[in-house]
């Protein structure tokens, strides 16, 4: 898709006006800021960012915003014509979005004045454009700082230290044995390449590549493969609401009109004949941004549903009509014939009805498009034949009510609104105002929006239904069982969002919801937060609105941190409050995000700020959205997954082909499997290095080494095959409550690696010295074959040779052969020991290729050890040893395997993991206090093991866990109902805020 995006920015020919005002055709690559570009009437894909100077364009901006709804762009007001409207404003592409055509967006249609072309001034080209910045952010994403990769460098550094010791040992030993200088240089440098494995990056990448391939099979695409591992650590996921948790479309549930400042009863249909000429229906028919593209109505889904509910018809002027007038012809809406009374009368009345239906139509004179910042839209319209114009407005009920005359807003407005929003309905308010007769067409085109949007008459509410997606509750339940927190971040009304959060199980029925309403400083008063407790919808035993002492999780102090996920209170706030808290209550932000579950009316940049606030308290944050307003948050999160395949979502590390949140647990499962695979591969590669290092160091002591073909056999036949097959284990079937460790420098991992190093070292040293104790042993000579020595005399005559004879290479000797066989088996033993399955990956016996590879390698090494083949021995530079010694090597190998498996699976997994390194569900190590009845005995064992491994009960590393522990014993938290938290006065020195109880 990225390739297509760049390819779509192909070289096209464009018409421009330059200094001499003559139109010339140039290549789009030759455009420079300052050129005036002509927009063709049949549309084009913009090759640059340009500001519209004349005419109107309908543009599909899905490439940038993710919204597939076409938007109307109007020309920038000319300061020479309208000095009052424009003032001293300076053009900015962000502020003047509705006048700007962005690079890569598709201009579908243009409309123009008499003989005047649609012109746009080029303001940005190339990578400076909005599209260029998007492509750049994909090509050069923000580097991901992940503990695994930091620890990997530390681990490699420790291997370098080990290599340094080996290097010094080799140099000293070689000098003492008078080895030539060039041999010393080669052998001492060789030990460094053995200890620090050059194949490690390739081996680590293999697991991620396999995970990426598995994700692709389930319809999840990834542009940042390193993030797959990070997804294994996610412990909090933010969800957008509309289109993510709920269905994309809205259905009209009904309308509730207002007359004489009182609500009438709710009505199901808006297209009844009694409402035909009402201002309420006129507002529904005109206050939208719908347009016809190739004869089909298109625009915002909410606008479409609202307009369809009226049963009216929309007609736009054709190009021919606009060309005849010196102003753009207005869009006209009128009722369809079927809506008029007695429409099924005899034929002689049809002409009258036709005249009636055509006589009542409304022209949309000026449109102020919907703004997510203002949370409303407004149109100026005129009924055919009437002198005065009307202003119609729709938007968020709280906003609309604040712009209306208070005497027109019903007294019970807030109660009625709360009742609907609590039930999860999306509510939109409508308002109307008759404009002064002195406002002419020309003045309307230049009037300021604020002048229109005031002193309106409140007309009523439109109630839309937004259903939960079928899979939403089940997915959220899976995440909760896995101790992954879920948070809702939406642009919708707060009470609607709280209702949806309860419906989908994000907030449990018995949980309290505390609404934080923050107010900025005003009239000399400091900024303050008012705390309200939202009424629970479910059965509530407490009659008091306050939280009972039992409900505050102070009693959890003696319990483990595992219960912290079972919080009994949630914070909810809107975007305005969030902005005030970020600015004036910095100290409160971590406390609020720790239990914040619903964030409503959030602007796109606020979503990004929330993700950052969560990351600041050490959460690994996932973000799931439909790509519309979530681009920034999707990029900022550790694991952003977009449910939209539109080009804007390319900025997200992950994109799901199916628009369902069921992809979130799948991604986390694959992330965990990939992370464990990375640990397995890293541990195996570390052991491979150390095992080979031990073998070579032992052989250097007798001035020997492994042969070239022995190195090749180990590296290619064993290591390469094992590494690339042990990474193939698929993810475990379900999400478990435990998270994998995030770094390599952790107790269990270090214990696992160190214990296996000690075991391998012990068995190799044992084999190395035991071979020298054999009665048949003497330094190997080509003419002396110990396999053919049968009589005791020959054996006894061999005892004098204790010294090792050195020739140029001296590969062939009994020590070399013994260590080659023992080490070859050790590679396979640690591969099996480290290939962990449950609970994050499928067991290794389900990995067919790995099992087959290991069996074939075991069989081959057993075969050449127990039944030597001369040609293979010659190729691998092995020497013949008595069959009895071959059986003893087999015993060493079997004992090695038993000790390795028991140490890893019993001592570490069952004893140390559960007693010393027991992990809580938050994902950190801590010391557990065992439960009675064995308390006294277990306590001694715990103390002994703790002192042995240096594990003391300590403050959790993650900030959010440390904060949670503090809040458990804080009597002032959570805030009580009907209290206010006020920002400190500048004179105060202690504390950044104080709590004042309002009586």
CSV table of C-alpha atoms in Angstrom, one decimal, residues 240-565:
chain,number,residue,atom,x,y,z
A,240,UNK,CA,-12.4,4.0,19.8
A,241,UNK,CA,-16.2,3.6,20.1
A,242,UNK,CA,-18.0,4.3,16.9
A,243,UNK,CA,-17.1,1.8,14.2
A,244,UNK,CA,-14.8,-0.1,16.6
A,245,UNK,CA,-16.8,-1.2,19.6
A,246,UNK,CA,-20.2,-0.3,18.0
A,247,UNK,CA,-21.6,-0.6,14.5
A,248,UNK,CA,-20.5,2.0,12.1
A,249,UNK,CA,-24.0,3.1,11.0
A,250,UNK,CA,-26.6,4.8,13.1
A,251,UNK,CA,-30.3,4.2,13.0
A,252,UNK,CA,-32.9,6.9,13.7
A,253,UNK,CA,-34.7,5.8,16.9
A,254,UNK,CA,-37.0,8.8,17.0
A,255,UNK,CA,-37.3,12.6,17.5
A,256,UNK,CA,-38.4,14.7,20.5
A,257,UNK,CA,-39.6,18.2,19.6
A,258,UNK,CA,-39.9,21.2,21.9
A,259,UNK,CA,-42.8,23.6,21.8
A,260,UNK,CA,-43.1,26.6,24.2
A,261,UNK,CA,-40.0,25.4,26.0
A,262,UNK,CA,-41.5,22.0,26.8
A,263,UNK,CA,-40.6,18.6,25.4
A,264,UNK,CA,-43.4,16.9,23.5
A,265,UNK,CA,-43.7,13.1,23.5
A,266,UNK,CA,-41.1,11.2,21.5
A,267,UNK,CA,-42.2,10.5,17.8
A,268,UNK,CA,-40.9,7.7,15.7
A,269,UNK,CA,-41.2,9.3,12.3
A,270,UNK,CA,-40.2,12.8,11.1
A,271,UNK,CA,-41.9,12.5,7.7
A,272,UNK,CA,-45.5,12.8,8.8
A,273,UNK,CA,-47.7,15.4,7.0
A,274,UNK,CA,-48.2,17.4,10.2
A,275,UNK,CA,-44.5,18.1,10.4
A,276,UNK,CA,-44.1,18.8,6.6
A,277,UNK,CA,-43.5,22.5,6.8
A,278,UNK,CA,-42.2,22.6,10.4
A,279,UNK,CA,-38.9,24.2,11.1
A,280,UNK,CA,-37.7,21.0,12.8
A,281,UNK,CA,-38.0,19.0,9.6
A,282,UNK,CA,-36.6,22.0,7.6
A,283,UNK,CA,-33.5,21.8,9.9
A,284,UNK,CA,-33.2,18.0,9.3
A,285,UNK,CA,-33.5,18.5,5.6
A,286,UNK,CA,-31.0,21.4,5.3
A,287,UNK,CA,-28.4,21.2,8.1
A,288,UNK,CA,-26.0,18.7,6.6
A,289,UNK,CA,-23.0,18.4,4.2
A,290,UNK,CA,-24.5,16.0,1.7
A,291,UNK,CA,-23.7,16.2,-1.9
A,292,UNK,CA,-24.6,14.3,-5.1
A,293,UNK,CA,-21.8,12.5,-6.8
A,294,UNK,CA,-22.9,10.9,-10.1
A,295,UNK,CA,-26.5,11.1,-9.0
A,296,UNK,CA,-26.0,9.3,-5.6
A,297,UNK,CA,-26.3,11.1,-2.3
A,298,UNK,CA,-23.1,10.8,-0.3
A,299,UNK,CA,-21.7,12.3,2.9
A,300,UNK,CA,-21.5,11.6,6.6
A,301,UNK,CA,-23.5,8.5,7.5
A,302,UNK,CA,-25.3,10.4,10.3
A,303,UNK,CA,-26.3,13.2,7.9
A,304,UNK,CA,-27.5,10.6,5.4
A,305,UNK,CA,-29.8,8.8,8.0
A,306,UNK,CA,-31.2,12.1,9.2
A,307,UNK,CA,-31.9,13.3,5.7
A,308,UNK,CA,-33.5,10.0,4.5
A,309,UNK,CA,-35.7,10.1,7.6
A,310,UNK,CA,-37.4,13.3,6.2
A,311,UNK,CA,-38.2,11.7,2.9
A,312,UNK,CA,-37.1,14.9,1.1
A,313,UNK,CA,-35.2,15.3,-2.2
A,314,UNK,CA,-31.9,17.1,-2.7
A,315,UNK,CA,-31.2,18.8,-6.0
A,316,UNK,CA,-27.9,20.4,-6.9
A,317,UNK,CA,-27.3,22.9,-9.7
A,318,UNK,CA,-25.7,21.6,-12.9
A,319,UNK,CA,-22.5,23.0,-14.3
A,320,UNK,CA,-24.5,24.7,-17.0
A,321,UNK,CA,-26.6,26.5,-14.5
A,322,UNK,CA,-23.7,27.7,-12.4
A,323,UNK,CA,-21.9,29.0,-15.5
A,324,UNK,CA,-24.9,31.3,-16.2
A,325,UNK,CA,-24.9,33.0,-12.8
A,326,UNK,CA,-22.3,35.2,-11.2
A,327,UNK,CA,-22.7,33.3,-7.9
A,328,UNK,CA,-22.8,29.6,-7.2
A,329,UNK,CA,-26.4,28.3,-7.5
A,330,UNK,CA,-27.6,27.0,-4.1
A,331,UNK,CA,-28.4,23.4,-3.3
A,332,UNK,CA,-32.1,23.0,-3.1
A,333,UNK,CA,-34.1,20.6,-0.9
A,334,UNK,CA,-37.9,19.9,-1.2
A,335,UNK,CA,-40.4,17.3,0.0
A,336,UNK,CA,-41.2,14.4,-2.3
A,337,UNK,CA,-44.7,14.3,-3.8
A,338,UNK,CA,-45.6,11.3,-1.6
A,339,UNK,CA,-45.4,13.4,1.6
A,340,UNK,CA,-48.2,15.8,0.6
A,341,UNK,CA,-51.7,15.0,1.8
A,342,UNK,CA,-54.2,13.4,-0.5
A,343,UNK,CA,-51.4,12.4,-2.8
A,344,UNK,CA,-53.5,9.4,-4.1
A,345,UNK,CA,-56.4,11.5,-5.4
A,346,UNK,CA,-57.8,11.5,-8.9
A,347,UNK,CA,-55.8,12.6,-11.9
A,348,UNK,CA,-57.5,16.1,-12.1
A,349,UNK,CA,-55.8,17.1,-8.8
A,350,UNK,CA,-52.4,15.9,-9.7
A,351,UNK,CA,-51.3,19.1,-11.3
A,352,UNK,CA,-52.3,21.1,-8.3
A,353,UNK,CA,-50.3,18.8,-6.0
A,354,UNK,CA,-47.4,19.1,-8.3
A,355,UNK,CA,-47.5,22.8,-8.2
A,356,UNK,CA,-47.8,22.7,-4.4
A,357,UNK,CA,-44.8,20.4,-4.1
A,358,UNK,CA,-42.6,22.4,-6.3
A,359,UNK,CA,-43.7,25.7,-4.7
A,360,UNK,CA,-42.3,24.6,-1.2
A,361,UNK,CA,-38.6,24.3,-1.5
A,362,UNK,CA,-35.6,25.5,0.5
A,363,UNK,CA,-32.3,26.7,-0.9
A,364,UNK,CA,-29.1,26.3,1.2
A,365,UNK,CA,-27.4,29.7,0.8
A,366,UNK,CA,-24.4,29.3,3.0
A,367,UNK,CA,-22.9,26.3,4.9
A,368,UNK,CA,-20.7,26.3,8.0
A,369,UNK,CA,-19.3,22.8,8.0
A,370,UNK,CA,-19.2,20.5,11.0
A,371,UNK,CA,-16.2,21.2,13.2
A,372,UNK,CA,-15.1,18.6,15.8
A,373,UNK,CA,-13.6,21.5,17.8
A,374,UNK,CA,-16.9,23.4,17.9
A,375,UNK,CA,-19.0,20.2,17.9
A,376,UNK,CA,-21.7,21.7,15.6
A,377,UNK,CA,-22.6,22.7,12.1
A,378,UNK,CA,-24.8,25.5,10.8
A,379,UNK,CA,-26.5,26.5,7.5
A,380,UNK,CA,-28.2,29.6,6.3
A,381,UNK,CA,-31.2,28.7,4.1
A,382,UNK,CA,-34.2,30.5,2.5
A,383,UNK,CA,-37.7,29.1,1.7
A,384,UNK,CA,-38.6,29.9,-1.9
A,385,UNK,CA,-40.6,33.1,-2.0
A,386,UNK,CA,-39.8,34.3,1.5
A,387,UNK,CA,-37.7,37.5,2.1
A,388,UNK,CA,-36.0,36.6,5.4
A,389,UNK,CA,-33.5,33.8,5.7
A,390,UNK,CA,-33.3,31.2,8.3
A,391,UNK,CA,-30.3,29.8,10.2
A,392,UNK,CA,-30.4,26.1,11.2
A,393,UNK,CA,-27.9,24.5,13.6
A,394,UNK,CA,-27.3,21.0,14.8
A,395,UNK,CA,-24.7,19.4,17.0
A,396,UNK,CA,-23.8,18.2,20.5
A,397,UNK,CA,-26.9,18.9,22.8
A,398,UNK,CA,-24.8,20.7,25.5
A,399,UNK,CA,-23.2,23.0,22.9
A,400,UNK,CA,-26.4,23.8,21.1
A,401,UNK,CA,-28.3,24.5,24.3
A,402,UNK,CA,-25.6,26.9,25.4
A,403,UNK,CA,-26.1,28.9,22.1
A,404,UNK,CA,-29.9,29.1,22.5
A,405,UNK,CA,-32.0,31.6,24.3
A,406,UNK,CA,-32.4,30.1,27.8
A,407,UNK,CA,-36.2,30.7,27.7
A,408,UNK,CA,-36.5,28.3,24.7
A,409,UNK,CA,-34.6,25.5,26.4
A,410,UNK,CA,-36.8,23.2,28.5
A,411,UNK,CA,-36.2,23.1,32.2
A,412,UNK,CA,-35.8,19.3,32.2
A,413,UNK,CA,-33.4,19.4,29.2
A,414,UNK,CA,-30.5,17.9,31.2
A,415,UNK,CA,-32.7,15.2,32.7
A,416,UNK,CA,-34.1,14.1,29.3
A,417,UNK,CA,-30.7,14.2,27.7
A,418,UNK,CA,-29.2,12.2,30.6
A,419,UNK,CA,-32.0,9.6,30.3
A,420,UNK,CA,-31.2,9.0,26.6
A,421,UNK,CA,-27.5,9.0,26.9
A,422,UNK,CA,-27.6,6.6,29.8
A,423,UNK,CA,-29.4,4.2,27.6
A,424,UNK,CA,-26.6,4.5,25.0
A,425,UNK,CA,-28.4,6.6,22.4
A,426,UNK,CA,-26.5,9.2,20.3
A,427,UNK,CA,-28.4,12.5,20.8
A,428,UNK,CA,-28.2,15.5,18.4
A,429,UNK,CA,-29.9,18.8,19.2
A,430,UNK,CA,-31.5,21.1,16.6
A,431,UNK,CA,-31.9,24.9,16.8
A,432,UNK,CA,-33.3,27.6,14.5
A,433,UNK,CA,-33.3,31.4,14.1
A,434,UNK,CA,-35.0,33.8,11.8
A,435,UNK,CA,-32.4,36.2,10.4
A,436,UNK,CA,-32.8,39.9,10.0
A,437,UNK,CA,-34.3,41.0,6.6
A,438,UNK,CA,-31.4,43.4,6.1
A,439,UNK,CA,-29.1,40.4,5.6
A,440,UNK,CA,-28.6,40.1,1.8
A,441,UNK,CA,-27.2,37.2,-0.2
A,442,UNK,CA,-23.9,39.1,-0.5
A,443,UNK,CA,-23.6,39.8,3.2
A,444,UNK,CA,-24.4,36.2,4.1
A,445,UNK,CA,-21.4,35.0,2.1
A,446,UNK,CA,-19.0,37.1,4.2
A,447,UNK,CA,-20.7,37.0,7.7
A,448,UNK,CA,-18.8,35.6,10.6
A,449,UNK,CA,-20.0,32.2,11.9
A,450,UNK,CA,-20.3,33.5,15.5
A,451,UNK,CA,-22.7,36.2,14.5
A,452,UNK,CA,-25.1,33.6,13.2
A,453,UNK,CA,-24.7,30.9,15.9
A,454,UNK,CA,-26.2,32.8,18.8
A,455,UNK,CA,-29.7,33.6,20.2
A,456,UNK,CA,-31.1,30.5,18.6
A,457,UNK,CA,-34.4,28.9,19.4
A,458,UNK,CA,-34.1,25.4,20.8
A,459,UNK,CA,-36.2,23.0,18.6
A,460,UNK,CA,-35.6,19.5,20.1
A,461,UNK,CA,-33.6,16.3,19.9
A,462,UNK,CA,-32.9,13.7,17.3
A,463,UNK,CA,-32.2,10.3,18.9
A,464,UNK,CA,-29.9,7.9,17.0
A,465,UNK,CA,-29.2,4.3,18.0
A,466,UNK,CA,-25.7,2.9,17.8
A,467,UNK,CA,-25.6,-0.9,18.3
A,468,UNK,CA,-22.7,-2.8,19.9
A,469,UNK,CA,-20.9,-5.1,17.5
A,470,UNK,CA,-21.8,-8.7,18.2
A,471,UNK,CA,-18.2,-9.8,19.1
A,472,UNK,CA,-17.4,-6.8,21.3
A,473,UNK,CA,-18.5,-8.1,24.8
A,474,UNK,CA,-16.7,-11.5,24.2
A,475,UNK,CA,-13.4,-9.9,23.1
A,476,UNK,CA,-13.4,-7.5,26.1
A,477,UNK,CA,-14.1,-10.4,28.5
A,478,UNK,CA,-11.1,-12.3,27.0
A,479,UNK,CA,-8.9,-9.2,27.6
A,480,UNK,CA,-10.2,-8.8,31.2
A,481,UNK,CA,-9.5,-12.4,31.9
A,482,UNK,CA,-6.0,-11.9,30.7
A,483,UNK,CA,-5.6,-8.9,33.0
A,484,UNK,CA,-5.4,-6.4,30.1
A,485,UNK,CA,-7.1,-3.1,31.0
A,486,UNK,CA,-9.5,-1.6,28.5
A,487,UNK,CA,-10.1,2.1,28.0
A,488,UNK,CA,-12.7,3.8,25.8
A,489,UNK,CA,-11.6,7.0,23.9
A,490,UNK,CA,-14.3,8.5,21.9
A,491,UNK,CA,-15.6,11.7,20.3
A,492,UNK,CA,-19.2,10.9,21.5
A,493,UNK,CA,-21.2,12.2,24.5
A,494,UNK,CA,-19.8,11.1,27.9
A,495,UNK,CA,-23.0,9.5,29.2
A,496,UNK,CA,-23.5,7.6,26.0
A,497,UNK,CA,-19.9,6.4,26.2
A,498,UNK,CA,-20.4,5.3,29.9
A,499,UNK,CA,-23.6,3.4,28.9
A,500,UNK,CA,-21.8,1.6,26.0
A,501,UNK,CA,-18.9,0.8,28.4
A,502,UNK,CA,-21.4,-0.8,30.8
A,503,UNK,CA,-23.1,-2.7,28.0
A,504,UNK,CA,-19.9,-4.1,26.6
A,505,UNK,CA,-18.5,-5.1,30.1
A,506,UNK,CA,-15.8,-2.5,30.2
A,507,UNK,CA,-17.4,-1.2,33.4
A,508,UNK,CA,-19.0,-3.9,35.6
A,509,UNK,CA,-22.6,-3.4,36.9
A,510,UNK,CA,-21.5,-3.0,40.5
A,511,UNK,CA,-18.6,-0.6,39.7
A,512,UNK,CA,-18.8,3.1,40.5
A,513,UNK,CA,-18.2,5.8,37.9
A,514,UNK,CA,-16.7,9.1,39.0
A,515,UNK,CA,-17.0,11.9,36.6
A,516,UNK,CA,-14.2,14.5,36.7
A,517,UNK,CA,-15.5,17.8,35.5
A,518,UNK,CA,-12.6,20.2,35.3
A,519,UNK,CA,-13.1,24.0,34.8
A,520,UNK,CA,-10.4,26.4,33.7
A,521,UNK,CA,-9.4,29.5,35.7
A,522,UNK,CA,-12.1,32.2,35.4
A,523,UNK,CA,-12.7,35.6,36.9
A,524,UNK,CA,-9.8,35.3,39.4
A,525,UNK,CA,-10.8,31.8,40.5
A,526,UNK,CA,-8.3,29.0,40.2
A,527,UNK,CA,-8.8,25.9,38.0
A,528,UNK,CA,-11.0,23.3,39.7
A,529,UNK,CA,-12.3,19.8,39.3
A,530,UNK,CA,-15.8,18.9,40.5
A,531,UNK,CA,-16.3,15.2,41.3
A,532,UNK,CA,-19.7,13.7,40.5
A,533,UNK,CA,-20.7,10.1,40.9
A,534,UNK,CA,-22.7,8.8,37.9
A,535,UNK,CA,-25.8,6.9,39.0
A,536,UNK,CA,-25.2,3.2,38.4
A,537,UNK,CA,-27.7,1.5,36.0
A,538,UNK,CA,-27.5,-1.8,37.8
A,539,UNK,CA,-28.8,-2.8,41.2
A,540,UNK,CA,-27.0,-0.8,43.8
A,541,UNK,CA,-27.3,-1.8,47.4
A,542,UNK,CA,-26.0,1.5,48.7
A,543,UNK,CA,-28.6,4.2,49.1
A,544,UNK,CA,-26.0,6.9,49.5
A,545,UNK,CA,-24.4,8.3,46.3
A,546,UNK,CA,-21.0,8.2,48.0
A,547,UNK,CA,-18.7,5.2,47.8
A,548,UNK,CA,-18.9,3.1,51.0
A,549,UNK,CA,-15.6,2.3,52.8
A,550,UNK,CA,-16.0,-1.3,51.6
A,551,UNK,CA,-16.1,-0.1,48.0
A,552,UNK,CA,-12.7,1.7,48.3
A,553,UNK,CA,-10.0,-0.8,47.7
A,554,UNK,CA,-8.1,0.1,50.8
A,555,UNK,CA,-8.9,-3.3,52.2
A,556,UNK,CA,-6.7,-4.8,49.4
A,557,UNK,CA,-3.5,-3.8,51.2
A,558,UNK,CA,-2.9,-7.3,52.6
A,559,UNK,CA,-3.7,-8.9,49.3
A,560,UNK,CA,-1.6,-9.2,46.3
A,561,UNK,CA,-1.4,-6.7,43.5
A,562,UNK,CA,-3.3,-9.3,41.4
A,563,UNK,CA,-6.5,-7.8,42.7
A,564,UNK,CA,-5.7,-4.3,41.4
A,565,UNK,CA,-7.3,-5.1,38.1
